[in-house]
Coordinates of C-alpha atoms in Angstrom, one line a residue:
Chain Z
X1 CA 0.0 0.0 0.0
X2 CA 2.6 2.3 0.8
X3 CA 4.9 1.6 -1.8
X4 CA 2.1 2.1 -4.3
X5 CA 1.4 5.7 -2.9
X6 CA 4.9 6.7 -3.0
X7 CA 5.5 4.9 -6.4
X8 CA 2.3 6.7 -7.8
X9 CA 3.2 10.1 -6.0
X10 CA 6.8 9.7 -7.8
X11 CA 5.0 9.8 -11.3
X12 CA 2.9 12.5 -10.1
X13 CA 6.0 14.3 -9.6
X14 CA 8.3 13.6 -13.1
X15 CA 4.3 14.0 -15.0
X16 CA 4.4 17.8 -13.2
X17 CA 7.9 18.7 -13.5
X18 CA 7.9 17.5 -17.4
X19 CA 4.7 19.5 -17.5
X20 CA 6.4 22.6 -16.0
X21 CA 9.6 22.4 -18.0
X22 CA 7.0 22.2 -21.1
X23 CA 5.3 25.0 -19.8
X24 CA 8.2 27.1 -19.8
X25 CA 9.1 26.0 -22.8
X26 CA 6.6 26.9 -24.4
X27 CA 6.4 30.6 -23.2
X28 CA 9.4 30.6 -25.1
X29 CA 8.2 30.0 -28.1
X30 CA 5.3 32.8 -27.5
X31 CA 8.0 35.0 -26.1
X32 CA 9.8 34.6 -29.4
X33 CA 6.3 34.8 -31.3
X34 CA 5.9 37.9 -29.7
X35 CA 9.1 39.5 -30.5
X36 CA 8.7 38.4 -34.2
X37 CA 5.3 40.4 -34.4
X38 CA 7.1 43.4 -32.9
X39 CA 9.3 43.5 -35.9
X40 CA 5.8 43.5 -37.8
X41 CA 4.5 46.7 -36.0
X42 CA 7.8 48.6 -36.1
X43 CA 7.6 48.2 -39.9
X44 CA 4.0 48.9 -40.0
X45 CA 4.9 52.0 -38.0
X46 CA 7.3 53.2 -40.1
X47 CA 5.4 52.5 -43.4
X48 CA 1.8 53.8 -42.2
X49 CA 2.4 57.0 -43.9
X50 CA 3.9 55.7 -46.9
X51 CA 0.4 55.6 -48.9
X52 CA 1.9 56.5 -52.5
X53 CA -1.7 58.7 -52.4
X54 CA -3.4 55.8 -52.2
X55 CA -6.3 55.0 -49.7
X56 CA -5.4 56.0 -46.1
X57 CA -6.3 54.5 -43.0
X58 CA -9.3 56.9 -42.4
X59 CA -10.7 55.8 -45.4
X60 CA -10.0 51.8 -44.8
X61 CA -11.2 50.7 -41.0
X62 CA -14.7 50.6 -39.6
X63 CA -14.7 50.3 -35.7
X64 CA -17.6 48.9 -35.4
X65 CA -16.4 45.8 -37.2
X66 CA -13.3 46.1 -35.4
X67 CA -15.0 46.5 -31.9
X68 CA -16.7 43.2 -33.1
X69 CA -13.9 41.0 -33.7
X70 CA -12.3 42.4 -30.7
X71 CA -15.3 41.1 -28.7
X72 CA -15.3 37.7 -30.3
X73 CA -11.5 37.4 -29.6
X74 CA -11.9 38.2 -26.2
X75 CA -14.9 36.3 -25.4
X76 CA -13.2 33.1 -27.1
X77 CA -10.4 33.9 -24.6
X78 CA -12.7 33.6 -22.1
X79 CA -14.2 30.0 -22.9
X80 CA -10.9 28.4 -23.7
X81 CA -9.8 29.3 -19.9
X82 CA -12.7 27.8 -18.9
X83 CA -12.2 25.1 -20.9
X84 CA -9.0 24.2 -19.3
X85 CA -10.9 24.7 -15.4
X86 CA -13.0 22.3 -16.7
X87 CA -10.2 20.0 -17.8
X88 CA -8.8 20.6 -14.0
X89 CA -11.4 19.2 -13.2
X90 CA -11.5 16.1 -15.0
X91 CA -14.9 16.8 -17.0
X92 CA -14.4 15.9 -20.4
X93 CA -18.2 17.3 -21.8
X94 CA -17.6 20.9 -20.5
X95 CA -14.3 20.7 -21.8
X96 CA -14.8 19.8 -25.4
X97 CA -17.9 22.4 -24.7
X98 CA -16.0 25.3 -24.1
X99 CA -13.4 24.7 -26.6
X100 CA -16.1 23.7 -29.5
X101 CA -17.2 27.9 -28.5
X102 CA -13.7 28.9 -28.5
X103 CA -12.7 27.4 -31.7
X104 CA -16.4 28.7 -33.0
X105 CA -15.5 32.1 -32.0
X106 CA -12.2 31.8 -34.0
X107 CA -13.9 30.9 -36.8
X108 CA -16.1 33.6 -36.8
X109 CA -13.4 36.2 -35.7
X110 CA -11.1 35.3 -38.8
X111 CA -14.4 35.4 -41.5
X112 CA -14.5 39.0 -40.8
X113 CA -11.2 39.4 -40.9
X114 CA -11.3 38.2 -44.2
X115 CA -14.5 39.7 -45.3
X116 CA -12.5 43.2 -44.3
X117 CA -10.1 42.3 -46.5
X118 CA -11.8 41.2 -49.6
X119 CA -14.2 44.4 -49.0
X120 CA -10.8 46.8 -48.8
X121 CA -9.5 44.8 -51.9
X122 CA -12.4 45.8 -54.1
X123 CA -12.1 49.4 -53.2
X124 CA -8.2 48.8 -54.3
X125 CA -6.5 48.6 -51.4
X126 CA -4.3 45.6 -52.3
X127 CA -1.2 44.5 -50.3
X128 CA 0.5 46.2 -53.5
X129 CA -1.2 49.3 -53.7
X130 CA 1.5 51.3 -51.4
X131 CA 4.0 50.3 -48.5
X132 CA 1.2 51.3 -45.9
X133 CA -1.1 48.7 -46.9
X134 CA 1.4 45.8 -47.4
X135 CA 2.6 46.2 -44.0
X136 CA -1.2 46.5 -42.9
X137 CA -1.9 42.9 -44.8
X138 CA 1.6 41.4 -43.8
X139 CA 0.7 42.4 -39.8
X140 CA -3.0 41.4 -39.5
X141 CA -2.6 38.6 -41.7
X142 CA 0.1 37.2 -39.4
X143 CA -2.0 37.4 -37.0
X144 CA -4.8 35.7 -38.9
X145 CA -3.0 33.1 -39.7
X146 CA -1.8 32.4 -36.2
X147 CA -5.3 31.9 -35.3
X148 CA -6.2 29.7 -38.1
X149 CA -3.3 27.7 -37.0
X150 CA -4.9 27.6 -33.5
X151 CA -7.9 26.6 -35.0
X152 CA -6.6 23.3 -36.8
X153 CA -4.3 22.5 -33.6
X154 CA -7.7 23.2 -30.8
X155 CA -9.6 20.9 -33.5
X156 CA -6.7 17.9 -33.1
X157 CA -6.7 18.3 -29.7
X158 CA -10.6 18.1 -29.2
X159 CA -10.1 14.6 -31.6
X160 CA -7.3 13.6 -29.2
X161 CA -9.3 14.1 -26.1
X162 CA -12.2 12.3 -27.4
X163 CA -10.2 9.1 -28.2
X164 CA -8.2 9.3 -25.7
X165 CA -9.9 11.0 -22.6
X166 CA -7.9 13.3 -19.8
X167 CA -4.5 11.5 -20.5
X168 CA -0.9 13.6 -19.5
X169 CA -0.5 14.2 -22.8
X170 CA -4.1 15.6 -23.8
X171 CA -3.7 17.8 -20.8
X172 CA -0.3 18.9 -21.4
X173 CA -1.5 20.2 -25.2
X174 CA -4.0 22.1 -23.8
X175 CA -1.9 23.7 -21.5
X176 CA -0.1 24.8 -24.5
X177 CA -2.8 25.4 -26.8
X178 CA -4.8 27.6 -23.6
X179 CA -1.4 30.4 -23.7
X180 CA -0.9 30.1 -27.1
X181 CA -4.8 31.4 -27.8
X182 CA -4.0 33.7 -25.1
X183 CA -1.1 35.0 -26.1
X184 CA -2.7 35.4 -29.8
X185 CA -5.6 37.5 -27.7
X186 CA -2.7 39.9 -26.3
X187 CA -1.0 40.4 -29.8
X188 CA -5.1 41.5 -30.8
X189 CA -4.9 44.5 -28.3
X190 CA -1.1 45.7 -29.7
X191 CA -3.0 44.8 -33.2
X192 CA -6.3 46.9 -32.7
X193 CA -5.2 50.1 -30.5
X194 CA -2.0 50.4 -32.9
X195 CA -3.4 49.8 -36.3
X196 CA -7.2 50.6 -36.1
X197 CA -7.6 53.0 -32.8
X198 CA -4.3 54.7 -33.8
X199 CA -5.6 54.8 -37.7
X200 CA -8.6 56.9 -36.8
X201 CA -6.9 59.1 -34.5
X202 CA -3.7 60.1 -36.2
Chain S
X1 CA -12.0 8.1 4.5
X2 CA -14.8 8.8 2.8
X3 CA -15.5 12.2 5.2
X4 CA -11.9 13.1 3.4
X5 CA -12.6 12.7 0.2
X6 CA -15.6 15.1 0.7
X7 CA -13.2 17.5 2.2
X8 CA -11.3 17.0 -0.7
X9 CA -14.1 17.2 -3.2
X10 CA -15.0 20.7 -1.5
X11 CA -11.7 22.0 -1.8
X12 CA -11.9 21.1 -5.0
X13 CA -15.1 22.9 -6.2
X14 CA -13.7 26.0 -4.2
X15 CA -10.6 25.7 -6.6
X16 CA -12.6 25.4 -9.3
X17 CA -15.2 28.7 -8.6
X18 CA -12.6 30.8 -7.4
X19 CA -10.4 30.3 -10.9
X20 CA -14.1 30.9 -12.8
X21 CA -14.7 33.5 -11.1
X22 CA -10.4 35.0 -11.6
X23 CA -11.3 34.5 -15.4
X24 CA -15.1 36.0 -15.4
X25 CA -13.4 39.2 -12.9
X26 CA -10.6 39.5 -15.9
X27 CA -12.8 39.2 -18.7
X28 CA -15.3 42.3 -17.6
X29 CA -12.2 44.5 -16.9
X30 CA -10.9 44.0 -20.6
X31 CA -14.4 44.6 -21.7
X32 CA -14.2 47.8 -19.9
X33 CA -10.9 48.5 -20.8
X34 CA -11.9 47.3 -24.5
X35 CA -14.9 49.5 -24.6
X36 CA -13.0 52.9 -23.2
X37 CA -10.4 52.1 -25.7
X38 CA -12.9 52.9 -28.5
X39 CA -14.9 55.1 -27.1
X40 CA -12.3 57.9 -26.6
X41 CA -10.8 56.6 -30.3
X42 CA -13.7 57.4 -31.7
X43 CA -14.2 60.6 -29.8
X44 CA -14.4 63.9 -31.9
X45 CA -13.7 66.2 -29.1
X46 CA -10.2 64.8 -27.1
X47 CA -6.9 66.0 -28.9
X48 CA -4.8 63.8 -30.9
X49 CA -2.2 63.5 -28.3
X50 CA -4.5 63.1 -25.3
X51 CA -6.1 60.0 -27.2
X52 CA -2.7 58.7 -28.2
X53 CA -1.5 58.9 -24.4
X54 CA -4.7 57.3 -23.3
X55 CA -5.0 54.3 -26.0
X56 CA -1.1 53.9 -25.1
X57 CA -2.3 53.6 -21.5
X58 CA -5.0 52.0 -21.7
X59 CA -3.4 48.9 -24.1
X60 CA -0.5 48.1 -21.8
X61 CA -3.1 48.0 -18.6
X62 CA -4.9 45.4 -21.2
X63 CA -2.1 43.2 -21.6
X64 CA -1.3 43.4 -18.1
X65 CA -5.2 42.6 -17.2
X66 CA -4.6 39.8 -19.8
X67 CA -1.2 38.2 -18.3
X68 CA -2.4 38.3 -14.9
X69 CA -6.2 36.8 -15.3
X70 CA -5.5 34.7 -18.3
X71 CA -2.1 34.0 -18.4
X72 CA -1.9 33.6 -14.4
X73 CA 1.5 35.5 -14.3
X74 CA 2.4 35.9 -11.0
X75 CA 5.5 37.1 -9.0
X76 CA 6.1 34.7 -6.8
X77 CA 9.7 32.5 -6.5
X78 CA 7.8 29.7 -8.5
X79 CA 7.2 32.0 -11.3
X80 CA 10.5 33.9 -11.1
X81 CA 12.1 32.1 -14.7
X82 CA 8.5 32.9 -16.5
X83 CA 8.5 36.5 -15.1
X84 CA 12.0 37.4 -16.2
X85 CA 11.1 35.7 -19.7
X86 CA 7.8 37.8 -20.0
X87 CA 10.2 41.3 -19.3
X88 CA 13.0 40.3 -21.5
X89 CA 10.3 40.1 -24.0
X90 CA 8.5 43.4 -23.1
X91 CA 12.3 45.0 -23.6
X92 CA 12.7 43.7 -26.8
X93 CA 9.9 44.7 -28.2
X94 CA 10.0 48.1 -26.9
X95 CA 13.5 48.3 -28.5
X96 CA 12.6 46.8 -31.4
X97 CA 9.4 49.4 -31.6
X98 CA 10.1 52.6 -30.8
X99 CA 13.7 52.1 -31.9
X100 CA 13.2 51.5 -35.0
X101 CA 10.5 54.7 -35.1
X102 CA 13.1 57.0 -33.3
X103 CA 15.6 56.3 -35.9
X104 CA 13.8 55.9 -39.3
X105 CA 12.0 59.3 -38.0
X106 CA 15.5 60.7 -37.9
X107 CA 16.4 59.5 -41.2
X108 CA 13.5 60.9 -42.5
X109 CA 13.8 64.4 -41.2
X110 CA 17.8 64.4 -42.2
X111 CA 16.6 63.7 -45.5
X112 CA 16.2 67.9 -46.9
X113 CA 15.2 67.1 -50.2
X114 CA 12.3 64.6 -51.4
X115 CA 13.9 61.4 -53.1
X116 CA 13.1 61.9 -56.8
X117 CA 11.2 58.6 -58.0
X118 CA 12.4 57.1 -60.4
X119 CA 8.9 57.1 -63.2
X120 CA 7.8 53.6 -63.8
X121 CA 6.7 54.9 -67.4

């Protein structure tokens, strides 16, 4: 009896410390993510004025679309933290619940995103219209496609879970997957006050 | 035993409202935050560089609402490697930024005369 209890405790233990060690790894990654956007919005900041007389930013961004996506991002945010509370605590319906919304609100956030786009391309704002709006396409759709990435990757991991149940390794990709969305979230607010709230203010 | 693990399974549902109800307390400050944000962007009456100051303002307390209720940074020992990750990052990027804005800004106002363009015929 007690050597099971001490054996199970001692795989409790390598399971959390190779969870940590993941963890931290993988807040590298998003550090480095991070850092690789940055390099997006300097350029972005250095090339807004560049319009070649083109369309400007004025002219471009509606808020109230923008103020919706936000919203979607955010709330989406907020169920996939909820999805991992409810993988805390071991229930696998609310789980795959909250991420089905999350990965929902994803969806939804990134067919405005496009519909913005294909709208601004038929006024002619192409990527190659001026310097201003390829940095504008080559920032938001960076973005974009980080969360279309986090779309196909929360989709695997909802398979995973369903065939697999609350195993280390489910759990440990949803750790992942639950800062990665996050982090995407906090690359939205640089995203939105620099590019859109910044846009109709300067 | 059993009176245990009902201790346990209380503790346990405590855990679990408290971190819904860290998340659900995050999520209605960005809303605010999120809603102020716009509301003074899309303002007619605030100068330009009141609103810039305040949207600056209000993104970074955003991002801190975000790391601390979503991202469940914290500065305690156990988190000391994550924190110091998450500010070598913030100095990057603010190098990166506004260094790259301070000095192309130079270049452009060192630069007297407008480049000719070259006419793509």
């Amino acid at each position: 009896m007690n050597a099971e209890i001490s054996h199970s405790e001692g795989v409790e233990d390598a399971g959390s410390a190779r969870k940590s060690l993941v963890g931290y790894g993988f807040w590298l990654f998003i550090i480095s993510d991070v850092v690789l956007f940055s390099a997006l919005f300097a350029t972005y900041g250095v090339l807004r004025g560049s319009t070649d007389g083109g369309p400007v930013e004025r002219d471009l961004f509606d808020l109230g679309h923008v103020a919706l996506e936000t919203g979607l991002l955010l709330t989406s945010s907020l169920s996939c933290g909820l999805a991992g509370i409810a993988a805390s605590a071991r229930n696998r319906l609310w789980c795959q619940v909250f991420l089905t919304v999350t990965l929902v609100l994803g969806g939804t956030f990134l067919y405005l995103e496009l519909q913005e786009f294909s709208e601004m391309c038929e006024v002619g704002a192409t990527p190659q219209r001026s310097a201003f709006l390829s940095s504008f396409y080559a920032l938001v759709g960076c973005h974009g496609v980080h969360v279309f990435c986090g779309i196909l990757w929360g989709m695997m991991i909802q398979l995973l879970m369903w065939r697999r149940g609350f195993n280390e390794g489910v759990l440990r990709r949803l750790m992942c997957f639950s800062l990665f969305w996050h982090a995407l979230d906090v690359v939205w607010i640089g995203v939105f006050t620099v590019v859109y709230l910044f846009g109709v203010t300067l | 035993m059993s009176d245990i693990g009902n201790q346990n399974g209380d503790m346990k549902a405590e855990r679990i409202r408290e971190s819904v109800m860290a998340y659900l307390g995050g999520f209605a400050l960005a809303v605010v935050i999120t809603a102020i944000a716009f509301f003074i962007a899309s303002d007619e009456e605030l100068g330009t560089v009141t609103k810039v100051i305040w949207l600056c303002v209000l993104g970074v307390l955003q991002i801190i609402v975000h790391l601390v209720c979503f991202l469940h940074l914290k500065a305690d020992a156990r988190q000391h490697d994550r924190m110091m990750l998450v500010i070598f990052g913030a100095v990057v990027v603010l190098l990166f930024g506004l260094g790259t804005l301070w000095i192309m800004d130079n270049l452009n106002s060192q630069m007297s005369m407008p480049m000719p363009m070259p006419e793509s015929d």
